[in-house]
Tab-separated table of C-alpha atoms in Angstrom:
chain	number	residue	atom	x	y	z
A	675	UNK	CA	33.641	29.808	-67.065
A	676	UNK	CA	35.088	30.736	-63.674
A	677	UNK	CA	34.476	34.111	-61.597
A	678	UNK	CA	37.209	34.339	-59.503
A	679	UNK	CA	41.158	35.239	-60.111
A	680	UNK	CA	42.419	32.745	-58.252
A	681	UNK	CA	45.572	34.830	-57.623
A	682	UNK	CA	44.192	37.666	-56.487
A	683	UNK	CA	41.906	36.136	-53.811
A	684	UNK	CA	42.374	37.437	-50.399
A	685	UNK	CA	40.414	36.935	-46.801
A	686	UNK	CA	38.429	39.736	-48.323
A	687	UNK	CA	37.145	38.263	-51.270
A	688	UNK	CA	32.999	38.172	-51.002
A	689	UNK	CA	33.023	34.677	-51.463
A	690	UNK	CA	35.529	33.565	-49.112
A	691	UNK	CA	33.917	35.744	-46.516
A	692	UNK	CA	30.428	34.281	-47.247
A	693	UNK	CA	31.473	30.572	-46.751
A	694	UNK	CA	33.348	32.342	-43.278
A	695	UNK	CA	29.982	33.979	-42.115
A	696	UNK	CA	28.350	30.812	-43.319
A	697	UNK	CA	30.434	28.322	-41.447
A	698	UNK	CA	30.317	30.248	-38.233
A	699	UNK	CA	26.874	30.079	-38.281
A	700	UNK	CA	26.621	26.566	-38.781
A	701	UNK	CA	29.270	25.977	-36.357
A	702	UNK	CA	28.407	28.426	-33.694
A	703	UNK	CA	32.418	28.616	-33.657
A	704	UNK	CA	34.460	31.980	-34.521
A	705	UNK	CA	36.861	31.378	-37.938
A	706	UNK	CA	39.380	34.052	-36.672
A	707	UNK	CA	42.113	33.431	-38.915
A	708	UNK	CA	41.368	33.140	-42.568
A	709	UNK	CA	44.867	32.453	-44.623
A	710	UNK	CA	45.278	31.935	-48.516
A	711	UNK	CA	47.821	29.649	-49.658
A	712	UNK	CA	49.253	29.953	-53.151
A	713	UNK	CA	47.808	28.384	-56.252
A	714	UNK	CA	47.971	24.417	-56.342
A	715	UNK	CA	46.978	21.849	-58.613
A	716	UNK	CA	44.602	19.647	-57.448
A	717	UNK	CA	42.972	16.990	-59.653
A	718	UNK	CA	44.443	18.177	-62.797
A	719	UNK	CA	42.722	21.677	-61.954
A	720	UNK	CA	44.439	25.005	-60.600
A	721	UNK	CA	43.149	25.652	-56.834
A	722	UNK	CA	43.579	28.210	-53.719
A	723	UNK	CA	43.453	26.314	-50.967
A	724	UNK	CA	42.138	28.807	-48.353
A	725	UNK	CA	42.619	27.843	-44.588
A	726	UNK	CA	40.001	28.401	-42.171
A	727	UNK	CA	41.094	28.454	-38.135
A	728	UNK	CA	38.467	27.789	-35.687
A	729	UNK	CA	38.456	29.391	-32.172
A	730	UNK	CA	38.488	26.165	-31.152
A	731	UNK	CA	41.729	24.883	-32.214
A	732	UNK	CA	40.033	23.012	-35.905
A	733	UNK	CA	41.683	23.500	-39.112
A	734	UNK	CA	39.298	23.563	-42.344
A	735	UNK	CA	41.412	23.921	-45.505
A	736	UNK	CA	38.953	24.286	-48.595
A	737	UNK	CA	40.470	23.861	-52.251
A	738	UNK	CA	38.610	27.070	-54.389
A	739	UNK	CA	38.512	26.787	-57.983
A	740	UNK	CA	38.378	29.547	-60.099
A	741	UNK	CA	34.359	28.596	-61.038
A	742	UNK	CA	33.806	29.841	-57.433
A	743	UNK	CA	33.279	26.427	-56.019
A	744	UNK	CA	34.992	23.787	-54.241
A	745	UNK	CA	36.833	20.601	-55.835
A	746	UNK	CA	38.476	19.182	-51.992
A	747	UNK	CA	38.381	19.646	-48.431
A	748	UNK	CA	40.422	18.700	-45.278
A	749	UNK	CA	39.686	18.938	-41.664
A	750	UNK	CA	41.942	18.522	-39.283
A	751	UNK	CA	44.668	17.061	-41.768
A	752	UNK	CA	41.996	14.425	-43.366
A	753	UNK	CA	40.781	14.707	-46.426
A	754	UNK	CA	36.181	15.223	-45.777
A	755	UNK	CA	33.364	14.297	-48.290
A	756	UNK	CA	31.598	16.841	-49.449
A	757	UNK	CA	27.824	16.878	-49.710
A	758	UNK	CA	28.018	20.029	-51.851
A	759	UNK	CA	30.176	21.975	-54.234
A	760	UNK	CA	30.131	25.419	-52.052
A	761	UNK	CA	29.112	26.840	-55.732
A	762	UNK	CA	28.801	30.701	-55.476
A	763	UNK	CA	25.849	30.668	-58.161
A	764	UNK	CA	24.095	27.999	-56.935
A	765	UNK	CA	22.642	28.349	-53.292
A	766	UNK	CA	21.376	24.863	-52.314
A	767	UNK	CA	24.606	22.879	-53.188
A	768	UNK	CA	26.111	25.852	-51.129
A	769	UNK	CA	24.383	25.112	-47.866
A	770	UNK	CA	24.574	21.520	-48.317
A	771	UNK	CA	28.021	22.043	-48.441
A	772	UNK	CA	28.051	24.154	-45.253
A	773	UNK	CA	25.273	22.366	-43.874
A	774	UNK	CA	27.803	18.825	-44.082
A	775	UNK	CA	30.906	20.375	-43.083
A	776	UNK	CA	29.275	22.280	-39.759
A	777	UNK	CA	28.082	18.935	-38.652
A	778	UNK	CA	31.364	17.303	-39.179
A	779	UNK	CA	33.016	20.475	-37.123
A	780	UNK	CA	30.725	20.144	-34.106
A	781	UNK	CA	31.224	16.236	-34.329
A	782	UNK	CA	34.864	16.747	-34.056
A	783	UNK	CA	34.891	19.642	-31.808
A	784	UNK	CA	32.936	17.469	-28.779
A	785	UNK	CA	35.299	14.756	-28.827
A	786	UNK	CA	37.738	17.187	-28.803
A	787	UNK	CA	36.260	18.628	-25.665
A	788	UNK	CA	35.737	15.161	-23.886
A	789	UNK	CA	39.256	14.286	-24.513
A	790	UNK	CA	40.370	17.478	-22.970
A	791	UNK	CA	38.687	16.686	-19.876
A	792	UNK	CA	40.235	13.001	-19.824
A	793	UNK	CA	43.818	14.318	-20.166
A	794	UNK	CA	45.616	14.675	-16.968
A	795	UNK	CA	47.970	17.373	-16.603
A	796	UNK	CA	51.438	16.214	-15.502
A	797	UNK	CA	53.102	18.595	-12.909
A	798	UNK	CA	57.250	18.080	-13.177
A	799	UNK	CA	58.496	15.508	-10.412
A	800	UNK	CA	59.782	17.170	-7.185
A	801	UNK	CA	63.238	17.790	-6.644
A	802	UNK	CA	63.087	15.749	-3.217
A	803	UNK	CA	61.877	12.820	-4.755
A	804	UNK	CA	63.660	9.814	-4.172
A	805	UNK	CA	65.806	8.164	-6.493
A	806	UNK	CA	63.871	5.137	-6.928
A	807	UNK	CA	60.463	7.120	-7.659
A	808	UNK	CA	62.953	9.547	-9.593
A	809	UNK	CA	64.127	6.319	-11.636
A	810	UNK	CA	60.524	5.178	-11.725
A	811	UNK	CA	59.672	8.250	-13.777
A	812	UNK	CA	62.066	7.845	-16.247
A	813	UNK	CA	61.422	4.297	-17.040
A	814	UNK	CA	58.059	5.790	-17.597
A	815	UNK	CA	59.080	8.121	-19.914
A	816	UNK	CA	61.012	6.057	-21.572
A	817	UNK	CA	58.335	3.679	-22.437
A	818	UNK	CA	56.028	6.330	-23.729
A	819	UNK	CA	58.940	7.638	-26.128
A	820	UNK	CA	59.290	3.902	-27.403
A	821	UNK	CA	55.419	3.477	-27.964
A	822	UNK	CA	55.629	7.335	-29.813
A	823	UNK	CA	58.700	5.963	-31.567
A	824	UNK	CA	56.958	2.527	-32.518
A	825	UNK	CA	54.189	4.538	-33.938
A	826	UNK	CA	56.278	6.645	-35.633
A	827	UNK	CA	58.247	4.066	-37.295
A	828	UNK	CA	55.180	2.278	-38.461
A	829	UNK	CA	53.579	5.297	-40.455
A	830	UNK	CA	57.315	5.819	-41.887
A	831	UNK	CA	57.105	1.758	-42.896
A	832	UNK	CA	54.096	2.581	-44.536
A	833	UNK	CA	54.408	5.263	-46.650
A	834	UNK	CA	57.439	3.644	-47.972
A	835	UNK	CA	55.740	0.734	-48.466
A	836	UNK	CA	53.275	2.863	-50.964
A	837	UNK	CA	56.383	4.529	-52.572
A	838	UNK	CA	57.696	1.875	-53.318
A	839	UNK	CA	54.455	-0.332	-54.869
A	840	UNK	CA	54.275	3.538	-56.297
A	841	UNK	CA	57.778	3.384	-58.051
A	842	UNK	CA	57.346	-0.174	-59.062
A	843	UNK	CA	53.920	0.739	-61.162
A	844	UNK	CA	55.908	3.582	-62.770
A	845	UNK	CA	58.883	1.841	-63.978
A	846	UNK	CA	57.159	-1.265	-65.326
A	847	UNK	CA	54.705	1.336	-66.980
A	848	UNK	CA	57.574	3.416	-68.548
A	849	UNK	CA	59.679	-0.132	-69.600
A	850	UNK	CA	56.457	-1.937	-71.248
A	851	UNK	CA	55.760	1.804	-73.153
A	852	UNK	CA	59.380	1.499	-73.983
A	853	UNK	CA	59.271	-2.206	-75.299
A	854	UNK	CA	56.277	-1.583	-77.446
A	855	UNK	CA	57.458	1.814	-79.073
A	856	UNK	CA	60.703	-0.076	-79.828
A	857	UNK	CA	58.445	-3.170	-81.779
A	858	UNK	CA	56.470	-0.122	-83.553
A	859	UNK	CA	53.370	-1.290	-81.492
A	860	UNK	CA	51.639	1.825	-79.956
A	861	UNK	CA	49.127	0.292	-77.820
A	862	UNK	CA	47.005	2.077	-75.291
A	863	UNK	CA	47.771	-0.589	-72.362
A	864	UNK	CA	50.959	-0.524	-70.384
A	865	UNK	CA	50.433	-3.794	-69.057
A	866	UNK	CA	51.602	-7.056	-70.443
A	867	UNK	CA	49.444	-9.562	-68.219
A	868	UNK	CA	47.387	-9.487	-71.351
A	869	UNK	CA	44.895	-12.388	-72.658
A	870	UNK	CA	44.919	-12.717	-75.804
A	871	UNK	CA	42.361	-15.487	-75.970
A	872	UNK	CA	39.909	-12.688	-74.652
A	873	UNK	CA	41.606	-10.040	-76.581
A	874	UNK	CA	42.829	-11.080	-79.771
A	875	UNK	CA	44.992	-9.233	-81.833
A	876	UNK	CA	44.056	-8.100	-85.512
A	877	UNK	CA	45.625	-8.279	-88.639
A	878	UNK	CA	47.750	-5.176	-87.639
A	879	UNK	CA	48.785	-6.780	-84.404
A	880	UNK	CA	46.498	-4.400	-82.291
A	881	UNK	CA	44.477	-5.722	-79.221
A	882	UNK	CA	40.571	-5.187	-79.369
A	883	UNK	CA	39.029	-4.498	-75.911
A	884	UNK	CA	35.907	-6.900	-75.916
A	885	UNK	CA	35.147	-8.395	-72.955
A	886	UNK	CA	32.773	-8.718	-70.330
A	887	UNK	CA	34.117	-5.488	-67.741
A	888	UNK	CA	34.109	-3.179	-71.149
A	889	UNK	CA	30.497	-4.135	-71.448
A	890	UNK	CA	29.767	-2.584	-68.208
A	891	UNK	CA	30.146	0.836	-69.721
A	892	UNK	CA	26.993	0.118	-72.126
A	893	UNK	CA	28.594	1.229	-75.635
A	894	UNK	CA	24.942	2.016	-76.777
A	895	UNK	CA	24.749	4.779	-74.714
A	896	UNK	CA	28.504	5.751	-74.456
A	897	UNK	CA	28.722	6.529	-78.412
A	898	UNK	CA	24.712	7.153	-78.542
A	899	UNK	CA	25.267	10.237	-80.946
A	900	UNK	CA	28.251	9.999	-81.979
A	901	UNK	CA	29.733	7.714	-84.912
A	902	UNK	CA	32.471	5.995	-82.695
A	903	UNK	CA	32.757	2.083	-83.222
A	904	UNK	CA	32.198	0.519	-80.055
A	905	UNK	CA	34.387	-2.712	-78.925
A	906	UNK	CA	37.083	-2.585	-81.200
A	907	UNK	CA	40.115	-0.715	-80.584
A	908	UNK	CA	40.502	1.396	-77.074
A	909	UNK	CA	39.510	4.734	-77.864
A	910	UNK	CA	42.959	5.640	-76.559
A	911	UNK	CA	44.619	3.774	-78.868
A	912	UNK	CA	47.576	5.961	-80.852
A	913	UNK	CA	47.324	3.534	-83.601
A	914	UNK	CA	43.458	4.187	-84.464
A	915	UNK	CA	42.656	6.515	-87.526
A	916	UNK	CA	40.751	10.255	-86.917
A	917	UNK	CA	36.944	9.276	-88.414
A	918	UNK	CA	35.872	11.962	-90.325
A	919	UNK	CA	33.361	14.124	-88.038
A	920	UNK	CA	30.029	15.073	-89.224
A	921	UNK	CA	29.875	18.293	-91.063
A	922	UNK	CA	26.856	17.862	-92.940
A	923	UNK	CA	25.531	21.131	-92.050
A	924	UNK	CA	26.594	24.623	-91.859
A	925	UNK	CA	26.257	24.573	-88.157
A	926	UNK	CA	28.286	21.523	-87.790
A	927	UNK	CA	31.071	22.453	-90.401
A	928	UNK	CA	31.811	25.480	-88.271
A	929	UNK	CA	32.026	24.070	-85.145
A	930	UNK	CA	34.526	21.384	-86.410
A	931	UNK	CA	36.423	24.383	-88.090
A	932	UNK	CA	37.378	26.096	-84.970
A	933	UNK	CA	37.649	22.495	-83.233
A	934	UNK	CA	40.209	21.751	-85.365
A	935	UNK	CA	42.034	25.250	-84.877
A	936	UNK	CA	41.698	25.299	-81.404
A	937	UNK	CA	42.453	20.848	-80.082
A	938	UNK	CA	45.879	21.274	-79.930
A	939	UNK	CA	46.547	24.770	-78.407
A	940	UNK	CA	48.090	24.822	-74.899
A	941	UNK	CA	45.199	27.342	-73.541
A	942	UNK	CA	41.454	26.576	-73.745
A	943	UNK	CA	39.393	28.652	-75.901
A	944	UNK	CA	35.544	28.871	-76.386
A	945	UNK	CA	33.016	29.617	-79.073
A	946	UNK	CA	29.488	30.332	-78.995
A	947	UNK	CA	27.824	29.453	-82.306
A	948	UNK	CA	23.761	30.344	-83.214
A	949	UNK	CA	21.961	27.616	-85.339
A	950	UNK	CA	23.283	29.142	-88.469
A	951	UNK	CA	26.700	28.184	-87.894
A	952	UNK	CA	27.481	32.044	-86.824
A	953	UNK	CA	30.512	32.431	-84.142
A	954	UNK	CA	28.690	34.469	-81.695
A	955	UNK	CA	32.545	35.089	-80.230
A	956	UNK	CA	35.291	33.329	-80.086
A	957	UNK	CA	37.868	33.819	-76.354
A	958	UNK	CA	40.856	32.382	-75.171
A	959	UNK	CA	41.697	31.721	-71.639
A	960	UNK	CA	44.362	30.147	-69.638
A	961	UNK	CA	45.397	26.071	-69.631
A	962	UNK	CA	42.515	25.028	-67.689
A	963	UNK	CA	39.609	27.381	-67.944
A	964	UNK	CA	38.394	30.462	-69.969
A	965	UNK	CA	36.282	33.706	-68.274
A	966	UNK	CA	33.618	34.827	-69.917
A	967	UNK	CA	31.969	38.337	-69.781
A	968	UNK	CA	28.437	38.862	-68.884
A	969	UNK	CA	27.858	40.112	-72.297
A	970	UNK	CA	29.371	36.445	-74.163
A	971	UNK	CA	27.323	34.582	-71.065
A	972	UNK	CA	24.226	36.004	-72.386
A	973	UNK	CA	24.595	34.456	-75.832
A	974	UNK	CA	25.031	31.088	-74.630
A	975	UNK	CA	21.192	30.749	-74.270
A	976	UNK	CA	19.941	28.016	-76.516
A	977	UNK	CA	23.320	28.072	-78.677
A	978	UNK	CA	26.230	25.635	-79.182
A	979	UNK	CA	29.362	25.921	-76.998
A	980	UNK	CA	32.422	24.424	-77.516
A	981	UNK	CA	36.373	24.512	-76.156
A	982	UNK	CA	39.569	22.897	-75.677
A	983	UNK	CA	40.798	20.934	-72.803
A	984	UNK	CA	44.496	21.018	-73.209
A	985	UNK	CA	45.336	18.252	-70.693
A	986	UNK	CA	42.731	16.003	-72.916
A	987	UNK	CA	40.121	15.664	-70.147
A	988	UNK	CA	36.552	14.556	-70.664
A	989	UNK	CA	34.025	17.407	-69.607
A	990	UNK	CA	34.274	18.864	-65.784
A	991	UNK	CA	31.376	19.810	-63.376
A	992	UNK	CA	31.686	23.393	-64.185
A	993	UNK	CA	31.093	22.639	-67.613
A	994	UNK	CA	28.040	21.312	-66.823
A	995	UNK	CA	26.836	23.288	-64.879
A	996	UNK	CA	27.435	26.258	-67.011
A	997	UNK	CA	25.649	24.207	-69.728
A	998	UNK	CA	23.026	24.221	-67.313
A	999	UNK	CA	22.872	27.671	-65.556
A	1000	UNK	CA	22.759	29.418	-69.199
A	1001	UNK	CA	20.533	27.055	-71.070
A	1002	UNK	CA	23.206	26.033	-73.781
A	1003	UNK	CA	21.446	23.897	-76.329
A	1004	UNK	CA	25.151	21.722	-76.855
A	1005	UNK	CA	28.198	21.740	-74.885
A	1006	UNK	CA	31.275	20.664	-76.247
A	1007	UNK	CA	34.527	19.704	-75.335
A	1008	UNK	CA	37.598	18.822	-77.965
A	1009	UNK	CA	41.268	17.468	-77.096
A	1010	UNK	CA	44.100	16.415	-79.419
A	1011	UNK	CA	42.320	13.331	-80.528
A	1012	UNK	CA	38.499	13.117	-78.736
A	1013	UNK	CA	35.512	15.236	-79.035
A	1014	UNK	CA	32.674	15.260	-76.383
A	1015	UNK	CA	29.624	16.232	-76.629
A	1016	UNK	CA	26.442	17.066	-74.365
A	1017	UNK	CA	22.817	18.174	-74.856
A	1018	UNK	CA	19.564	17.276	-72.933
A	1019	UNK	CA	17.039	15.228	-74.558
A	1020	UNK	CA	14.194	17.167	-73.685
A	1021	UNK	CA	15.282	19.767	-71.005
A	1022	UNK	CA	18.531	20.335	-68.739
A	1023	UNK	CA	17.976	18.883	-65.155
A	1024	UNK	CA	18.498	21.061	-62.152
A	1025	UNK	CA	22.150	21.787	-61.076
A	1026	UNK	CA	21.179	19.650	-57.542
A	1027	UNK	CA	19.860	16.653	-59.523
A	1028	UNK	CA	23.273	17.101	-61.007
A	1029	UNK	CA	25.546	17.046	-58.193
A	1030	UNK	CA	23.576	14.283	-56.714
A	1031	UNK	CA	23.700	11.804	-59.185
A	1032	UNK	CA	27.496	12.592	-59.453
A	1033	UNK	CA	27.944	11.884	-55.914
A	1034	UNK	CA	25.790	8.061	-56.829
A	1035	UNK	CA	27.627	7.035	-59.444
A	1036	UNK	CA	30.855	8.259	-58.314
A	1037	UNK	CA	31.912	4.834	-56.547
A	1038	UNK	CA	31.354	2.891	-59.072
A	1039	UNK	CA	32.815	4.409	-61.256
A	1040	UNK	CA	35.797	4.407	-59.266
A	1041	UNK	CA	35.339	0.772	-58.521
A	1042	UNK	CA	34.779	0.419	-62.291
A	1043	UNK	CA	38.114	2.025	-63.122
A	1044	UNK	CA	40.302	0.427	-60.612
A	1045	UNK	CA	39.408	-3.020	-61.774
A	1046	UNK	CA	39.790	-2.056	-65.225
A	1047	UNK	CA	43.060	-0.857	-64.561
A	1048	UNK	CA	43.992	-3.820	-62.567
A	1049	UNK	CA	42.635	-6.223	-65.629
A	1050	UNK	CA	45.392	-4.042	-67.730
A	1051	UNK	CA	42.333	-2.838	-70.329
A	1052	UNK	CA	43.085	0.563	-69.132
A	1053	UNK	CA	46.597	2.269	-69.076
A	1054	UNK	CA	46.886	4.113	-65.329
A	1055	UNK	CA	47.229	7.309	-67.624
A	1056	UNK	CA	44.271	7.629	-68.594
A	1057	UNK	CA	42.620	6.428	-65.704
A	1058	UNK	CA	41.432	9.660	-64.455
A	1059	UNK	CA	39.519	10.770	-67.540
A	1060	UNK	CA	37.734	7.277	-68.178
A	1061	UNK	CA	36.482	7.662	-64.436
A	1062	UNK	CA	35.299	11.312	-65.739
A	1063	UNK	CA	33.957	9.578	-68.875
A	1064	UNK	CA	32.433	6.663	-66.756
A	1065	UNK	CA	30.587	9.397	-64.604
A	1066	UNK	CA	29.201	11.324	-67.391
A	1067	UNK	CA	27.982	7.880	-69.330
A	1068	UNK	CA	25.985	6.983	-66.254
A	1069	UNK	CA	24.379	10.736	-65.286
A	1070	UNK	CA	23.731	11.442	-69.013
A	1071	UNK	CA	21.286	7.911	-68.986
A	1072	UNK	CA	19.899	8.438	-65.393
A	1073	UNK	CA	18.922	12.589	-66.327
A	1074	UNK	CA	17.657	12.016	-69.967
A	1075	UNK	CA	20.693	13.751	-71.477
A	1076	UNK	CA	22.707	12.470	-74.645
A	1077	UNK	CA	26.077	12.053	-73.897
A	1078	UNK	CA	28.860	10.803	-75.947
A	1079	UNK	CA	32.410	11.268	-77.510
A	1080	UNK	CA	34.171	10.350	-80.661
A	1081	UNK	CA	37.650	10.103	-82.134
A	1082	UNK	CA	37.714	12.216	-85.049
């Protein structure tokens, strides 16, 4: 699914020197340093973060996936919103992308500029000052270290402050885990500020996850396809059975066959299947994505895909928009314990309806999952792929897509 080797990119790469040749066109500023950084993980994804220099004295750093598009950006040291995905196959989430990051360049560069002119430059004292303007000057000097110090020390206060409300989440995490493997409970919630008046246990001493912020995810459409019972046990839950998954037809009994071979391997691995249940092919790839030749991208067109996430995340943009781009009639997505699944009620929306109903519903899903989190209905591990799962829940209802994910 991706088109670049992240480890072999280079200042040379055609796509890094497009988005150059496009930025310094939107910027009317020359990039003449390029530099590639080695491979990071960012967002549970691999990454080159590619630096851009400005003429100017900006700094642009991009974070390149191996799907040719862009998952972060900085400027200047801050981390910038991006109004597109820089995607290499999909030109107008490209130049949006340029398009916002250009503006936010010349923004910066002006005040840059004006503060340039307000700085004074500060010739050394003369050696035949006198002593008291001499001692004048350092008392001056001394002041501004202080203030530089004071600021200093505040930012260090700070960011130990976070470590340390960091540390504290961690440790009670990793005791309450503890505590309840010791009782034999496994329970998908690390905290212990639980109500059971609004959660009651069952029989088996395991929490159900009714309530009124649980509702907000709409189980009707979150399971809409698939047979998952909704407001009973989290679907994260260690102690809740496999269901049996549907294999009613020869098409469905071979996708669940490879599913099964393929959940718990530690690289992904995709298969194409035609209506008949036929494995069109069958490739393995590295932890977090698999390449596909033009010749296996050609037979995605109105067949079923499916793969493995090995870090047991929900379905990422690429996905989609592979799903998209090659007309798949079913994307799917399988972990240890949770398949996903994905196919457009009618027709597949465009790839910018797509990213632009991500970028809507992304706050609130985040707002969703923080609270959720802070409520203790949602162990900070799996925080991440419920805001994925969130995301997906609310684009599949707005875009006429079915949507939905089962553990089986």
């Amino acid at each position: 699914m991706g088109t670049l080797n992240l480890t072999a990119v280079t200042p040379d790469t055609p796509y890094i020197k497009k988005i150059k040749a496009a930025l310094e066109k939107g910027t009317g500023d020359k990039i003449p340093i390029v530099e590639v950084k080695k491979v990071q993980r960012k967002g549970g994804v691999s990454t080159s973060p590619i630096f851009f220099r400005f003429a100017g004295g900006q700094e642009l750093v991009l974070y390149v996936r191996a799907s040719a598009d862009v998952i972060k950006a900085e400027l200047n040291g801050k981390e910038i919103v991006l109004s597109g995905d820089f995607s290499d196959d999909y030109q107008p989430t490209f130049d949006n992308a340029v398009s916002g990051v250009a503006s936010l360049v010349r923004k910066a560069q002006s005040m840059i500029d004006e503060q340039n002119k307000k700085d004074k430059v500060k010739l050394p004292p003369r050696k035949n000052r006198s002593i008291q303007q001499q001692i004048s000057d350092k008392r001056e000097e001394e002041t501004q270290l202080d203030q530089e110090l004071s600021n200093l020390t505040a930012q260090r206060d700070q960011l130990l402050e976070q470590l340390k409300q960091a540390q504290i989440q961690m440790e009670g995490g990793e005791a309450t885990q503890g505590k309840q493997i010791a009782e034999g409970q496994s329970s998908a919630f690390d905290s212990i500020d639980w109500d059971e008046k609004q959660h009651p246990r069952d029989e088996k001493g395991k929490f159900s996850v009714r309530s009124s912020h649980s509702k907000s995810l709409d189980a009707s459409v979150t399971e809409k396809h698939f047979k998952q019972p909704s407001e009973t046990f989290s679907i994260y839950d260690a102690g809740v059975p496999l269901m049996e998954p549907d294999t009613s037809t020869p098409l469905k009994k071979a996708i669940i066959d490879v599913e099964n071979g393929i959940r718990n391997n530690e690289l992904e691995t995709g298969a194409a299947f035609n209506s008949d249940g036929v494995i069109l092919f069958k490739r393995q790839g590295l932890p977090d994505q698999v390449t596909l030749t033009d010749h296996e991208l050609s037979l995605l067109n109105n067949a079923v895909f499916s793969h493995n996430h090995p870090k047991g995340m929900p379905f990422s943009i690429a996905d989609i928009r592979m799903a998209i781009t090659y007309n798949i009639k079913e994307i799917r997505a399988v972990t240890p314990y949770l398949r996903y699944s994905m196919y457009p009620k009618n027709q597949w929306c465009s790839k910018a309806a797509l990213i632009a109903t991500i970028n809507d519903v992304s706050l609130d899903a985040n707002k969703f999952v923080n609270e959720q989190v802070r409520l203790g209905e949602i162990n900070p591990q799996f925080a991440e792929a419920e805001y994925l799962h969130y995301i997906w829940v609310k684009v599949a209802d707005r875009l006429n897509l079915n949507y939905g994910r089962e553990r089986s």
